[in-house]
PDB file of C-alpha atoms in Angstrom:
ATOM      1  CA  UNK A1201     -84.883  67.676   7.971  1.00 48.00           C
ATOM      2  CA  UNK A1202     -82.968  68.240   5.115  1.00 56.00           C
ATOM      3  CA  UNK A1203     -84.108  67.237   1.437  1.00 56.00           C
ATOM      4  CA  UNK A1204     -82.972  64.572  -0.113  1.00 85.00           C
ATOM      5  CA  UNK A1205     -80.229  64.993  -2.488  1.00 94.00           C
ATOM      6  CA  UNK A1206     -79.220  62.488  -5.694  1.00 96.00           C
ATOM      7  CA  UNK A1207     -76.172  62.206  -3.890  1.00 95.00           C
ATOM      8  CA  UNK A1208     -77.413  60.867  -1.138  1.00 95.00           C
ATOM      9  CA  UNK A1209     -79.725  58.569  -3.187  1.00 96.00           C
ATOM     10  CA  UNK A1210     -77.020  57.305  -4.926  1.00 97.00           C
ATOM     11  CA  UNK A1211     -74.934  56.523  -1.810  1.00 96.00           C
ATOM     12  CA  UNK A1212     -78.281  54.843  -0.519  1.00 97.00           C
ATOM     13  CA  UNK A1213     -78.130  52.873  -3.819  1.00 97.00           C
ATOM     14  CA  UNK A1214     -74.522  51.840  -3.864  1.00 98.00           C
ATOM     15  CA  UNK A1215     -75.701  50.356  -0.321  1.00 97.00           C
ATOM     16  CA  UNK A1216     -78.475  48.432  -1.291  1.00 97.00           C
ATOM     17  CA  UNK A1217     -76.413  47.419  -4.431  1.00 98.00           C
ATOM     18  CA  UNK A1218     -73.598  46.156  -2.003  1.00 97.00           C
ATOM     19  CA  UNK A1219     -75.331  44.564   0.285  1.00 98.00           C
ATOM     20  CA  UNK A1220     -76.901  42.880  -2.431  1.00 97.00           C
ATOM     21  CA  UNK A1221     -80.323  43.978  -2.666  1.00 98.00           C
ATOM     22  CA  UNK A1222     -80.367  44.555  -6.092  1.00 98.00           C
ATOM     23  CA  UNK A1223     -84.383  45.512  -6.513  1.00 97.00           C
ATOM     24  CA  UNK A1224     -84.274  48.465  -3.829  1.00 97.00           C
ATOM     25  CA  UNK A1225     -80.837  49.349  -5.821  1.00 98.00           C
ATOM     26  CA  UNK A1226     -82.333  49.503  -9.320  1.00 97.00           C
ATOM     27  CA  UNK A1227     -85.261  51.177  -8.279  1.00 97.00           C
ATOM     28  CA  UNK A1228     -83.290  54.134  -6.432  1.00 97.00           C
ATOM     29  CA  UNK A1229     -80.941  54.208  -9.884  1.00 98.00           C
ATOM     30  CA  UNK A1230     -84.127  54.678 -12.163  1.00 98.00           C
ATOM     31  CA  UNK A1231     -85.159  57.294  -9.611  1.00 97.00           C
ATOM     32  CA  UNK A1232     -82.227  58.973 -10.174  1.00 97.00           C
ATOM     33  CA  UNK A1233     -82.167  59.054 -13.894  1.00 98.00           C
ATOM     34  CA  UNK A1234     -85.944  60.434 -14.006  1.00 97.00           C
ATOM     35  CA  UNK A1235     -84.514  63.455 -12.136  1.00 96.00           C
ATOM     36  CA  UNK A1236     -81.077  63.301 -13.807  1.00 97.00           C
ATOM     37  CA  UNK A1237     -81.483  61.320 -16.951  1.00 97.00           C
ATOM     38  CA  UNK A1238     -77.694  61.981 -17.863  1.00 97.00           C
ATOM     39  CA  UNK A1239     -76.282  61.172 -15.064  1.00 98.00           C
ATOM     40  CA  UNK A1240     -73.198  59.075 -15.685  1.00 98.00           C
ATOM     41  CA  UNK A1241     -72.696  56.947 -12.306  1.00 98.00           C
ATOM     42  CA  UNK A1242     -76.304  55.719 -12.265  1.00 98.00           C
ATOM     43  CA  UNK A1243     -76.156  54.807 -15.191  1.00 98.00           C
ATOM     44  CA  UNK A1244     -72.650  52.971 -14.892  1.00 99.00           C
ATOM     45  CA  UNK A1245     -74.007  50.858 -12.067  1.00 98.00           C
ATOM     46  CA  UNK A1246     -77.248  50.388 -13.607  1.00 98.00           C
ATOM     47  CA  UNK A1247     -75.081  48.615 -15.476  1.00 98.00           C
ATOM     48  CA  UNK A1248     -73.477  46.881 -13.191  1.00 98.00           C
ATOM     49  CA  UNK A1249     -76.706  45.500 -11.805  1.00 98.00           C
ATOM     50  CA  UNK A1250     -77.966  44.430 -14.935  1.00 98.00           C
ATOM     51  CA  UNK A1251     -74.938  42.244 -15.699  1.00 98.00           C
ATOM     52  CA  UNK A1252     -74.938  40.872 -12.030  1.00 98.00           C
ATOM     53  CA  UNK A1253     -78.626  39.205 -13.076  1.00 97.00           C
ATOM     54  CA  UNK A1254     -77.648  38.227 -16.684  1.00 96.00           C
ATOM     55  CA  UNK A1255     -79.216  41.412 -18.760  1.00 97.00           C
ATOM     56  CA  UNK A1256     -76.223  41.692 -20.663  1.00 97.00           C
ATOM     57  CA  UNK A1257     -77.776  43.920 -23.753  1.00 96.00           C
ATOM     58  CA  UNK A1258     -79.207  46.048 -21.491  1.00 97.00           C
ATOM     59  CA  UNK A1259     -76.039  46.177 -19.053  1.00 98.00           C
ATOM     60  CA  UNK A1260     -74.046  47.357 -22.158  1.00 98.00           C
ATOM     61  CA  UNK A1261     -76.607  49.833 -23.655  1.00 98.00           C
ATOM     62  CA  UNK A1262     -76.705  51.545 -20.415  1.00 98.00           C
ATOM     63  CA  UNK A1263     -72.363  51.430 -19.541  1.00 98.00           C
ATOM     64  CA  UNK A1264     -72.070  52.700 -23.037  1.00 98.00           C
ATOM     65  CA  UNK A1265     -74.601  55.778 -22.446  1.00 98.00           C
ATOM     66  CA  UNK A1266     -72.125  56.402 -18.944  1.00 98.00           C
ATOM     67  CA  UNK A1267     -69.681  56.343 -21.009  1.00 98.00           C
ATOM     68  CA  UNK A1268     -70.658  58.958 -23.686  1.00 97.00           C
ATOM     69  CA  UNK A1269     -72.054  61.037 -20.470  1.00 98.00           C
ATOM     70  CA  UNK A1270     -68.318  60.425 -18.661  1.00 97.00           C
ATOM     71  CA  UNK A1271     -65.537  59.358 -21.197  1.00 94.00           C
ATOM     72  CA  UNK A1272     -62.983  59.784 -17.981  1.00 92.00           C
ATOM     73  CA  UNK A1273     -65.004  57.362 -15.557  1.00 93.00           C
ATOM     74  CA  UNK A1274     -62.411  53.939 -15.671  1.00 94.00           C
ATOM     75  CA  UNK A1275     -64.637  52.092 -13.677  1.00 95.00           C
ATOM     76  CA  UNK A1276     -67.032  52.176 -16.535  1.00 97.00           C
ATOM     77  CA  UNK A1277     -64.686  51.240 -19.111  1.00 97.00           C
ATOM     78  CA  UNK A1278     -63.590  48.318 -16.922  1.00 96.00           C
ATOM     79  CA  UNK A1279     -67.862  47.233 -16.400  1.00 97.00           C
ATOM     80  CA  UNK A1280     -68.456  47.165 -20.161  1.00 98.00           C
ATOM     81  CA  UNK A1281     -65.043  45.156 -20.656  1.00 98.00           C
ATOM     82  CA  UNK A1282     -66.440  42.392 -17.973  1.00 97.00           C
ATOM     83  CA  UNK A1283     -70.076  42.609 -19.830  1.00 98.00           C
ATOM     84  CA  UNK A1284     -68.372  42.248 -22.920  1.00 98.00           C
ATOM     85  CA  UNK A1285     -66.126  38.845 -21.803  1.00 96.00           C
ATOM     86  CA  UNK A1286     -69.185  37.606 -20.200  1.00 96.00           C
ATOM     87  CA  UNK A1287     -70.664  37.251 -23.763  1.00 96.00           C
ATOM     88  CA  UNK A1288     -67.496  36.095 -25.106  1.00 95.00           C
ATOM     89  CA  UNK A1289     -66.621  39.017 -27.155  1.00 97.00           C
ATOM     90  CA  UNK A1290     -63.284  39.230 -26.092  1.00 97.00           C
ATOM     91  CA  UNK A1291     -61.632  41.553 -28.788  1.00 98.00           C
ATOM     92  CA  UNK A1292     -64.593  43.640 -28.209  1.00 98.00           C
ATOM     93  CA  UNK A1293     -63.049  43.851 -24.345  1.00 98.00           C
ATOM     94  CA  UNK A1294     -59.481  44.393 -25.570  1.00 98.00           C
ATOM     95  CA  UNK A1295     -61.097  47.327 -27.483  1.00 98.00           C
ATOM     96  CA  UNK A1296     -62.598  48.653 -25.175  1.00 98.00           C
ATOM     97  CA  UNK A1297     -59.865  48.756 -22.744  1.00 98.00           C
ATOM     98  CA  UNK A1298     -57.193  50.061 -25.084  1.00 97.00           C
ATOM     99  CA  UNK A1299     -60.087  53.301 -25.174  1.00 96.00           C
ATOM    100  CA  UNK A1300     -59.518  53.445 -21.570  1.00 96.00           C
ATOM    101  CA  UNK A1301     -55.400  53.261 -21.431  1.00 96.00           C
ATOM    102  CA  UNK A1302     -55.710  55.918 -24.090  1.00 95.00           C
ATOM    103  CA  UNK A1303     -57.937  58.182 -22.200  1.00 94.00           C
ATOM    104  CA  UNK A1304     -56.356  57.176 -18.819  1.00 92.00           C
ATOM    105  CA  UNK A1305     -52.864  55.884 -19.369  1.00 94.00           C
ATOM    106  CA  UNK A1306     -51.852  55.880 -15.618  1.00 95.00           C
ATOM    107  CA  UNK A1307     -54.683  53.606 -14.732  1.00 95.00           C
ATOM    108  CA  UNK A1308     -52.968  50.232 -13.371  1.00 97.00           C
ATOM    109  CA  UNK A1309     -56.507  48.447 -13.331  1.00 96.00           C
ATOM    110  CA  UNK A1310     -56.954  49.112 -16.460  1.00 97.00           C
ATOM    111  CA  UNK A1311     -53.795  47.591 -18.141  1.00 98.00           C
ATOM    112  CA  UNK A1312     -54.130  44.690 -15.426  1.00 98.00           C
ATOM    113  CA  UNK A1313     -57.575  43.955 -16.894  1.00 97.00           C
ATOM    114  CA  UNK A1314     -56.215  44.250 -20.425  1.00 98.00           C
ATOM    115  CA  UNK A1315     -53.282  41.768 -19.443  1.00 98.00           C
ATOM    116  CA  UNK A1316     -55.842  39.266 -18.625  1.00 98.00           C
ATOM    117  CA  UNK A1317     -58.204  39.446 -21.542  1.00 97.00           C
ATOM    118  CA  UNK A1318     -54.939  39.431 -23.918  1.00 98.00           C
ATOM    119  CA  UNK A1319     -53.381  35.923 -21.936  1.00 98.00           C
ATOM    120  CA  UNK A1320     -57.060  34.758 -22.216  1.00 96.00           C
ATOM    121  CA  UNK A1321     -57.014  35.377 -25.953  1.00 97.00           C
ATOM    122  CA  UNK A1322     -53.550  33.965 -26.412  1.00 98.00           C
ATOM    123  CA  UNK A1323     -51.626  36.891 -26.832  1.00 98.00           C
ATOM    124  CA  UNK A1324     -48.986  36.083 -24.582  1.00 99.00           C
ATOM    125  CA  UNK A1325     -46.361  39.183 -25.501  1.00 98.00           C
ATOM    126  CA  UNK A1326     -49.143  41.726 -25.577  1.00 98.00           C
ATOM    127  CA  UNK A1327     -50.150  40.631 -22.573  1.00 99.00           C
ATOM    128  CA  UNK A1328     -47.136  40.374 -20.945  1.00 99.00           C
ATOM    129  CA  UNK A1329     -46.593  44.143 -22.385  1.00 98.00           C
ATOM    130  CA  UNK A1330     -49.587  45.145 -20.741  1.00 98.00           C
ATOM    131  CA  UNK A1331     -49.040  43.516 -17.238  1.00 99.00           C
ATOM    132  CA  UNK A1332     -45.774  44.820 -17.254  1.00 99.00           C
ATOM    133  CA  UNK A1333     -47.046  48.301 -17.170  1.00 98.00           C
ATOM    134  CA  UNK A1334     -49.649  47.901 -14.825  1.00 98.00           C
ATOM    135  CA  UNK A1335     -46.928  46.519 -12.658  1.00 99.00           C
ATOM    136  CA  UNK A1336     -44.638  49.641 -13.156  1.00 99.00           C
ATOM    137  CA  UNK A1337     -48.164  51.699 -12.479  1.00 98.00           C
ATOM    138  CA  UNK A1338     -48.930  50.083  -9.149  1.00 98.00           C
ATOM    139  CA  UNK A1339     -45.452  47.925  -8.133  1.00 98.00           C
ATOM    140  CA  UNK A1340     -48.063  46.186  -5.414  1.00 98.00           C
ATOM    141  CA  UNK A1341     -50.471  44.719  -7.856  1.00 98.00           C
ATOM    142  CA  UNK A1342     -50.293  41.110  -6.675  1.00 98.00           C
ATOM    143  CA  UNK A1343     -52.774  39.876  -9.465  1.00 98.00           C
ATOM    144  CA  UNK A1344     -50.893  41.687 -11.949  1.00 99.00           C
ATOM    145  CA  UNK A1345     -47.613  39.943 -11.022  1.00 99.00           C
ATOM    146  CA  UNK A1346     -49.766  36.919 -10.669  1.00 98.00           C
ATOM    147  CA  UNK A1347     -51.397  36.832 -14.246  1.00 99.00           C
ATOM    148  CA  UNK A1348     -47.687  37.950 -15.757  1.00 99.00           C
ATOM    149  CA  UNK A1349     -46.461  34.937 -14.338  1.00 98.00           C
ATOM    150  CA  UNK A1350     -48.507  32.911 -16.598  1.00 98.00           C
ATOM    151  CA  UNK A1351     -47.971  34.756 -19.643  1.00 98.00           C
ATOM    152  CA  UNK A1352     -44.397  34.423 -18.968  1.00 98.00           C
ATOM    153  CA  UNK A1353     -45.301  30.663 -17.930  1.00 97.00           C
ATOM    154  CA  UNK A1354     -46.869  30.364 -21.869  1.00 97.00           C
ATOM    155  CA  UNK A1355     -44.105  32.109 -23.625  1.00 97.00           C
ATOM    156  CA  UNK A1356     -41.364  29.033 -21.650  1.00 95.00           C
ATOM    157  CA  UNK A1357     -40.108  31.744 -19.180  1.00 96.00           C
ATOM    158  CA  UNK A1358     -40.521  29.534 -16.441  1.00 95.00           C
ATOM    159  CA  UNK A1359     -37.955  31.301 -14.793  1.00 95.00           C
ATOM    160  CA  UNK A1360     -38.585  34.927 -14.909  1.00 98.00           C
ATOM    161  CA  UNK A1361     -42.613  33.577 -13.820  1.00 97.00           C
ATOM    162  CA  UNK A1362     -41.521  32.076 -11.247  1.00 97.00           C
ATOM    163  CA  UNK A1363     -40.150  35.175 -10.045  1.00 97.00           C
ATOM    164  CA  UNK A1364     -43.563  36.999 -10.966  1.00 98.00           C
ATOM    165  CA  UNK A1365     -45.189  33.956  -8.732  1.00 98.00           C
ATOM    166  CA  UNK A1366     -42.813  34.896  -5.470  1.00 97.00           C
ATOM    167  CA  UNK A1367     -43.651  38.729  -5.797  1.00 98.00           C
ATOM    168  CA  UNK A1368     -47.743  38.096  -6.200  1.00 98.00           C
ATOM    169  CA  UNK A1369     -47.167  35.558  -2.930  1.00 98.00           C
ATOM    170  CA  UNK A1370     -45.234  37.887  -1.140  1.00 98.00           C
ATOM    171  CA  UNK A1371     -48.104  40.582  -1.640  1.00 98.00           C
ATOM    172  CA  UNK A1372     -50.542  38.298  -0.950  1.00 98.00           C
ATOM    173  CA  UNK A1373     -49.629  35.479   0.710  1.00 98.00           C
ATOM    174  CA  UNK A1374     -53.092  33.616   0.979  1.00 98.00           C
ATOM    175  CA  UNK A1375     -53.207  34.115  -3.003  1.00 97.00           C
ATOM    176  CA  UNK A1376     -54.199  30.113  -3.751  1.00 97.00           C
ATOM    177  CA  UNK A1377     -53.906  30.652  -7.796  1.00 96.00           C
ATOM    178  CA  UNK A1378     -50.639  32.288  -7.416  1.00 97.00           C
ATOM    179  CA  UNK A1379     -49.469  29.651  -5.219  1.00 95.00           C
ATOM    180  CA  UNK A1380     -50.751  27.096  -7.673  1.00 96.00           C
ATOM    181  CA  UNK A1381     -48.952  28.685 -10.532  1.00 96.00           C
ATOM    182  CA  UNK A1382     -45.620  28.800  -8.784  1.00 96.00           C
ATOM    183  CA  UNK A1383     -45.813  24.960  -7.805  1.00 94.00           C
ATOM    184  CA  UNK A1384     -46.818  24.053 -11.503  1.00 94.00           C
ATOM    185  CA  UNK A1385     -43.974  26.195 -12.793  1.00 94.00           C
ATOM    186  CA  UNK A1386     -41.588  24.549 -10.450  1.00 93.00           C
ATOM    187  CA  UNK A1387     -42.651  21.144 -11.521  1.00 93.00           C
ATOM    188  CA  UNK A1388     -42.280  22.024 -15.129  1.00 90.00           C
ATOM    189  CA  UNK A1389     -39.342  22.861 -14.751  1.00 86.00           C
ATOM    190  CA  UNK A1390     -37.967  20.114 -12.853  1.00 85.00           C
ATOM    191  CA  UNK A1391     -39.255  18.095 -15.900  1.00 71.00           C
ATOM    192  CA  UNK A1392     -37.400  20.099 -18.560  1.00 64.00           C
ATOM    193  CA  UNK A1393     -34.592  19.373 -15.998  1.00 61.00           C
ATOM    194  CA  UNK A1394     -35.172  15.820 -16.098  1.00 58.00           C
ATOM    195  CA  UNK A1395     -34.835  15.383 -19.551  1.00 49.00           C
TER     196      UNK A1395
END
């Protein structure tokens, strides 16, 4: 029998974790970090567990220590940018996310995510900006095309989102919001039409 390795503990954990059996999960990830107490991953979805029960302080303390262990690890970046909108510190997400782009500027998922938080916060050109180049990143990134479609939708581009609404259907063509976008777009602009 071969020993037991932190790898495979952490693959153990990242099963428990996805099957949703979050106490055998944290207590494999606390093993891990008594043998290894730097390392990054466990500590990333540590994280990620905390959050997922509503320990947000602790969820960010431990993200941010993954992230000082593993400044190239996206995934994190994108965790403590979720933690942080959960609180409602949305600039604090848009901060955190520009880190990432500038450490990782071909990451799609990480401009996608920074598209949303921007259109959330009202920053319609920014975010358009950023979906765009998540979209030139990954040209099959139905959300992306999805969430541009709105900005575009905000900024009176009715138009040019509608054709963002086709391409995130065509991707994914069971994608409800998108669908809901396009038909709301359509109707707008049958009313500017009308007038």
């Amino acid at each position: 029998m071969r020993p037991v390795t932190v790898h495979d503990m952490l693959e153990v954990a990242r099963h428990h974790h996805r099957a949703g059996r979050l106490a055998e999960a944290e207590q494999l990830y606390r093993q891990i970090l008594a043998l290894q107490p730097r390392h990054a991953e466990a500590l990333h979805l540590l994280g990620v567990l905390a959050h997922q029960v509503g320990r947000n302080d602790l969820a960010t303390d431990w993200i941010q220590q993954s992230i000082a262990i593993d400044a190239n690890n996206m995934a994190a970046y994108s965790s403590l940018a979720q933690v942080k909108c959960a609180q409602g510190l949305l600039e604090d997400a848009a901060i955190t996310l520009r880190q990432a782009a500038q450490k990782c500027p071909a990451s799609a998922e990480i401009y996608g995510n920074l598209g949303v938080i921007l259109l959330h916060q009202k920053h319609f050109e920014e975010a358009i900006l950023a979906l765009r180049r998540a979209i030139h990143l990954n040209p099959d990134f139905a959300d992306a095309f999805s969430n541009l479609g709105a900005a575009l939708a905000q900024t009176g581009n009715l138009n040019e989102a509608l054709g963002a609404y086709r391409r995130a259907i065509a991707l994914k063509p069971n994608f409800a919001e998108a669908h809901n976008n396009f038909g709301n777009a359509l109707r707008e602009l049958g009313e500017l039409a009308g007038c």
